[in-house]
XYZ file of C-alpha atoms in Angstrom:
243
model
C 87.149 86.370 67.727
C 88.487 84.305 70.629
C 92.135 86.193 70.544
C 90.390 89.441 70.842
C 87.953 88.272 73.854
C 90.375 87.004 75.525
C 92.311 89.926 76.984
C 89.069 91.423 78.048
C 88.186 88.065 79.708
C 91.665 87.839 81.262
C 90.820 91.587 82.879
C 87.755 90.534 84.415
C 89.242 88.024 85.979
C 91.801 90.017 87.348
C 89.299 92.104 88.646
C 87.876 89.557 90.503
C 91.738 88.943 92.288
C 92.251 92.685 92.537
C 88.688 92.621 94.904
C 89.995 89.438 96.761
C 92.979 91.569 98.154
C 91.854 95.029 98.180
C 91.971 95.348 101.794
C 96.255 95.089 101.486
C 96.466 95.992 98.612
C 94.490 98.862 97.646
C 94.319 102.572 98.424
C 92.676 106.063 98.598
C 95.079 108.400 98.414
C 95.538 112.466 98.101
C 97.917 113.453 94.713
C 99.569 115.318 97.487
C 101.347 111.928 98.884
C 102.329 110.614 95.469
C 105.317 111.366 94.024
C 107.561 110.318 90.801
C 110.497 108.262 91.371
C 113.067 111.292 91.671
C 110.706 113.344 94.070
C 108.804 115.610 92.056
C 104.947 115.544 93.934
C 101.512 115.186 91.814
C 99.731 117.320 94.416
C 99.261 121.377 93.638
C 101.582 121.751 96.492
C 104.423 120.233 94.470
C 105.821 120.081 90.746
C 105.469 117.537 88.342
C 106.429 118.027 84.463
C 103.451 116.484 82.993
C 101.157 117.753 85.753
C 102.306 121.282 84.980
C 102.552 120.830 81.139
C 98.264 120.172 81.656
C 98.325 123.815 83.640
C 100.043 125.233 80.798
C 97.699 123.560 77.812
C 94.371 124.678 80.091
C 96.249 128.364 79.588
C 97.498 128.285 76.094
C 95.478 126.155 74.290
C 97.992 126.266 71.068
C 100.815 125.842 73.079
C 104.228 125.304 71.451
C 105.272 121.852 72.440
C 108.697 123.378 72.528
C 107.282 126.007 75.354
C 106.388 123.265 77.677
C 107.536 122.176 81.035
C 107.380 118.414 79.040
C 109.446 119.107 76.605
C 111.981 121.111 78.903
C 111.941 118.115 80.847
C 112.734 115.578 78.745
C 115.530 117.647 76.780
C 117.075 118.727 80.133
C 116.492 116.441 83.353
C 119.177 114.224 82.891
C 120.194 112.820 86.127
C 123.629 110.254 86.246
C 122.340 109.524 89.646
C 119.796 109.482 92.455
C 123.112 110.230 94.452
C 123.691 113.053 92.550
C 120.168 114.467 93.040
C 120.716 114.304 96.556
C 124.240 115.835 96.998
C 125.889 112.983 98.247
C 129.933 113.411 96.849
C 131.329 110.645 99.425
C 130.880 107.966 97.973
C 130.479 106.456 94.590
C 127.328 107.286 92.872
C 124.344 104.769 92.688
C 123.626 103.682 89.492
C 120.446 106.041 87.330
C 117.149 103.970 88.453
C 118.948 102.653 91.752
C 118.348 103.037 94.853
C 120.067 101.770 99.021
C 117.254 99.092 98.376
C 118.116 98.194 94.947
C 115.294 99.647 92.255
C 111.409 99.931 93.159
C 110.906 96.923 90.786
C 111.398 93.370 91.984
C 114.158 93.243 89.278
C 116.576 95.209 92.060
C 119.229 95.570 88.759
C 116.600 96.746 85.949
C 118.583 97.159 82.597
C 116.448 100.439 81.877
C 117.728 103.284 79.023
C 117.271 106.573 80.031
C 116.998 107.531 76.469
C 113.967 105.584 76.211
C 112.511 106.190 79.904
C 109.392 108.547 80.097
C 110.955 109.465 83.521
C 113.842 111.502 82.582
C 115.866 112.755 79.121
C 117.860 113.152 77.260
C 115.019 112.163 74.778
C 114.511 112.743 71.002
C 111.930 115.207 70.003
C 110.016 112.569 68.146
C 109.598 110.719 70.862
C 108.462 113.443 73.151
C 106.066 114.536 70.240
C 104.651 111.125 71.340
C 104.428 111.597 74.960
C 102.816 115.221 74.451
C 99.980 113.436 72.155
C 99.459 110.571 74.514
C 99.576 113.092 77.476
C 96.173 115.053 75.661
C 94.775 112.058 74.696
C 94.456 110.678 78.079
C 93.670 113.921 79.337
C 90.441 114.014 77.226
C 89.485 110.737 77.599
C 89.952 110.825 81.940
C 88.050 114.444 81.544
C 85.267 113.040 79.436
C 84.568 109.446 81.288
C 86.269 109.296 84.463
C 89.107 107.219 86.568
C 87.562 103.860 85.613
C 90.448 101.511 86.503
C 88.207 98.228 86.663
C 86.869 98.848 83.315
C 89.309 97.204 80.495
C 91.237 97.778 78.956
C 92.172 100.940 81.876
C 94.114 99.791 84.962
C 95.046 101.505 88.281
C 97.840 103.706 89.521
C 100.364 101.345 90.647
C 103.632 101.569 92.899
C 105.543 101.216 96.217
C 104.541 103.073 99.694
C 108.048 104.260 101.655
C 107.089 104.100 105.539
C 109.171 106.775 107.772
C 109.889 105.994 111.272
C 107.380 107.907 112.411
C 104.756 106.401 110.091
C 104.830 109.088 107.344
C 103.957 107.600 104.203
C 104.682 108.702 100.624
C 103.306 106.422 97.340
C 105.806 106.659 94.620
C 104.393 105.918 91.391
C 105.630 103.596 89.257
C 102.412 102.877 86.540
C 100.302 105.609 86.158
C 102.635 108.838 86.279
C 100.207 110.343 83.222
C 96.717 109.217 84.917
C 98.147 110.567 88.343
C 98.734 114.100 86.620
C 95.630 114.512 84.411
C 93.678 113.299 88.174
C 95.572 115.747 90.004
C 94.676 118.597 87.500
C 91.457 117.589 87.539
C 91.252 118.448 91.128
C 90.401 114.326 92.289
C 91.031 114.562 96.203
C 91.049 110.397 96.369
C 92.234 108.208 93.984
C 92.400 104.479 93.892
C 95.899 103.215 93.666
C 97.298 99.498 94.369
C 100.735 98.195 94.826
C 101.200 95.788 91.984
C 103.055 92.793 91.378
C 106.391 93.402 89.539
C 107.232 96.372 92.046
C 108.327 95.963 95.646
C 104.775 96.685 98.179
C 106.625 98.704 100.996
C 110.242 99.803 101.788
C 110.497 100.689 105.800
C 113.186 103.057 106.743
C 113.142 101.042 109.970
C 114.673 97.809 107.773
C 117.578 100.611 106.267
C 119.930 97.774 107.978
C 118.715 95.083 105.444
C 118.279 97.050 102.500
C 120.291 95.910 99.892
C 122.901 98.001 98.771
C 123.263 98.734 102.829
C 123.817 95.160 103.292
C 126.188 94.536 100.940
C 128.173 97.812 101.377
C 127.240 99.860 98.500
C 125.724 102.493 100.494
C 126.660 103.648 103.624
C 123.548 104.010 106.559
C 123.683 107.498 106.583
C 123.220 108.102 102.665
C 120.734 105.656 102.167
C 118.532 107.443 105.521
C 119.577 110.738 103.300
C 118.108 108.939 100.238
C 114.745 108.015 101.497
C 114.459 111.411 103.371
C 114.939 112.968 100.298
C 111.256 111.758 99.116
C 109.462 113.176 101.710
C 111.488 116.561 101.857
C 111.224 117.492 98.379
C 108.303 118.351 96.153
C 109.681 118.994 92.584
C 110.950 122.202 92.848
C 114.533 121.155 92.724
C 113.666 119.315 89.416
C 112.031 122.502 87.872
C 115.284 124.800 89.149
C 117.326 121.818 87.075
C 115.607 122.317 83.931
């Protein structure tokens, strides 16, 4: 009885740390500034797989999961690089889930699989059976009782701002890319999300000097400024042309 109490215990608790620094911490933001970690927007302004896929159950209720932009997605979008993506042929490609300031994770080498990443394919069509049950089930459950991220065993959207020189901001989301979609079909104009822990709070294209792969001369200034400019120029289109 204690193992199972505990985990709910330990969330209240963190509740009580997540209220201590809200104020730096924590924000209300439009889908419309959130995007995945290769560019594709939440917002109805951009595209987003799963948000999309949600569009297309709404319409065809007994959708073929074989019609859907999910599926399409993770059989097709199989990037070798965030280089690539961007069209940069000069020099050698970053490694997939790398970036001019090493990953969005504090882990700035993260020894990810895209096989078995819900952020890109090639994936097996078990596994995206999986994503397209989880993807309704959350769907149903946000529909029916809400964004309730202080109420275990939920959490909140979390991820890493990118600050422009002139103080644009975009929130790339590293936890939460399903909740994000079913909110932004659901028409939320504010949701809660926090940085969190294990990914890196801010990245400031006015520190491109010190960013990591910059610094050590993996990336050249000029790429990595075309790198972060390519999250706030693109909205997902480029991702649905791909697949």
């Amino acid at each position: 009885m204690l193992r199972k109490s505990f985990p709910k215990f330990h969330y209240k608790l963190g509740n009580l740390y997540r209220s201590a620094n809200k104020k730096w911490m924590q924000y209300s933001i439009s889908p419309e500034i959130a995007t995945n970690i290769f560019g594709a927007r939440f917002g109805k302004n951009g595209w987003h797989h799963i948000t999309k896929t949600l569009e297309e159950i709404d319409s065809f209720h007994n959708i073929d999961i074989k019609e859907t932009s999910l599926y399409r997605y993770l059989k097709n979008f199989c990037p070798k690089s965030i280089s690539d993506l961007v069209g940069i042929t000069d020099e050698e490609p970053l490694p997939l889930f790398i970036y001019p300031w090493g990953s969005f994770s504090k882990d700035d080498y993260p020894n990810k699989s895209a096989k078995n990443s819900r952020f890109c394919g090639p994936s097996t069509d078990i596994f995206i059976k999986k994503e397209f049950a989880r993807t309704i089930s959350l769907y149903k459950d946000i529909k029916k009782n809400g964004y309730t991220p202080t109420t275990y065993p939920h959490s909140f959207i979390g991820g890493t701002w990118l600050e422009s020189n002139n103080g644009d901001r975009v929130f790339v989301v590293m936890s939460g890319n399903h909740r994000m979609s079913v909110l932004s079909n659901l028409n939320y104009k504010s949701i809660e999300v926090r940085t969190i822990p294990n990914s890196k709070r801010i990245i400031k294209e006015k520190e491109i000097q010190n960013w990591l792969l910059v610094r050590n001369n993996k990336c050249s200034e000029e790429n990595a400024r075309k790198i972060f400019n390519y999250f706030f120029e693109k909205k997902g289109d480029h991702v649905r042309d791909l697949i």
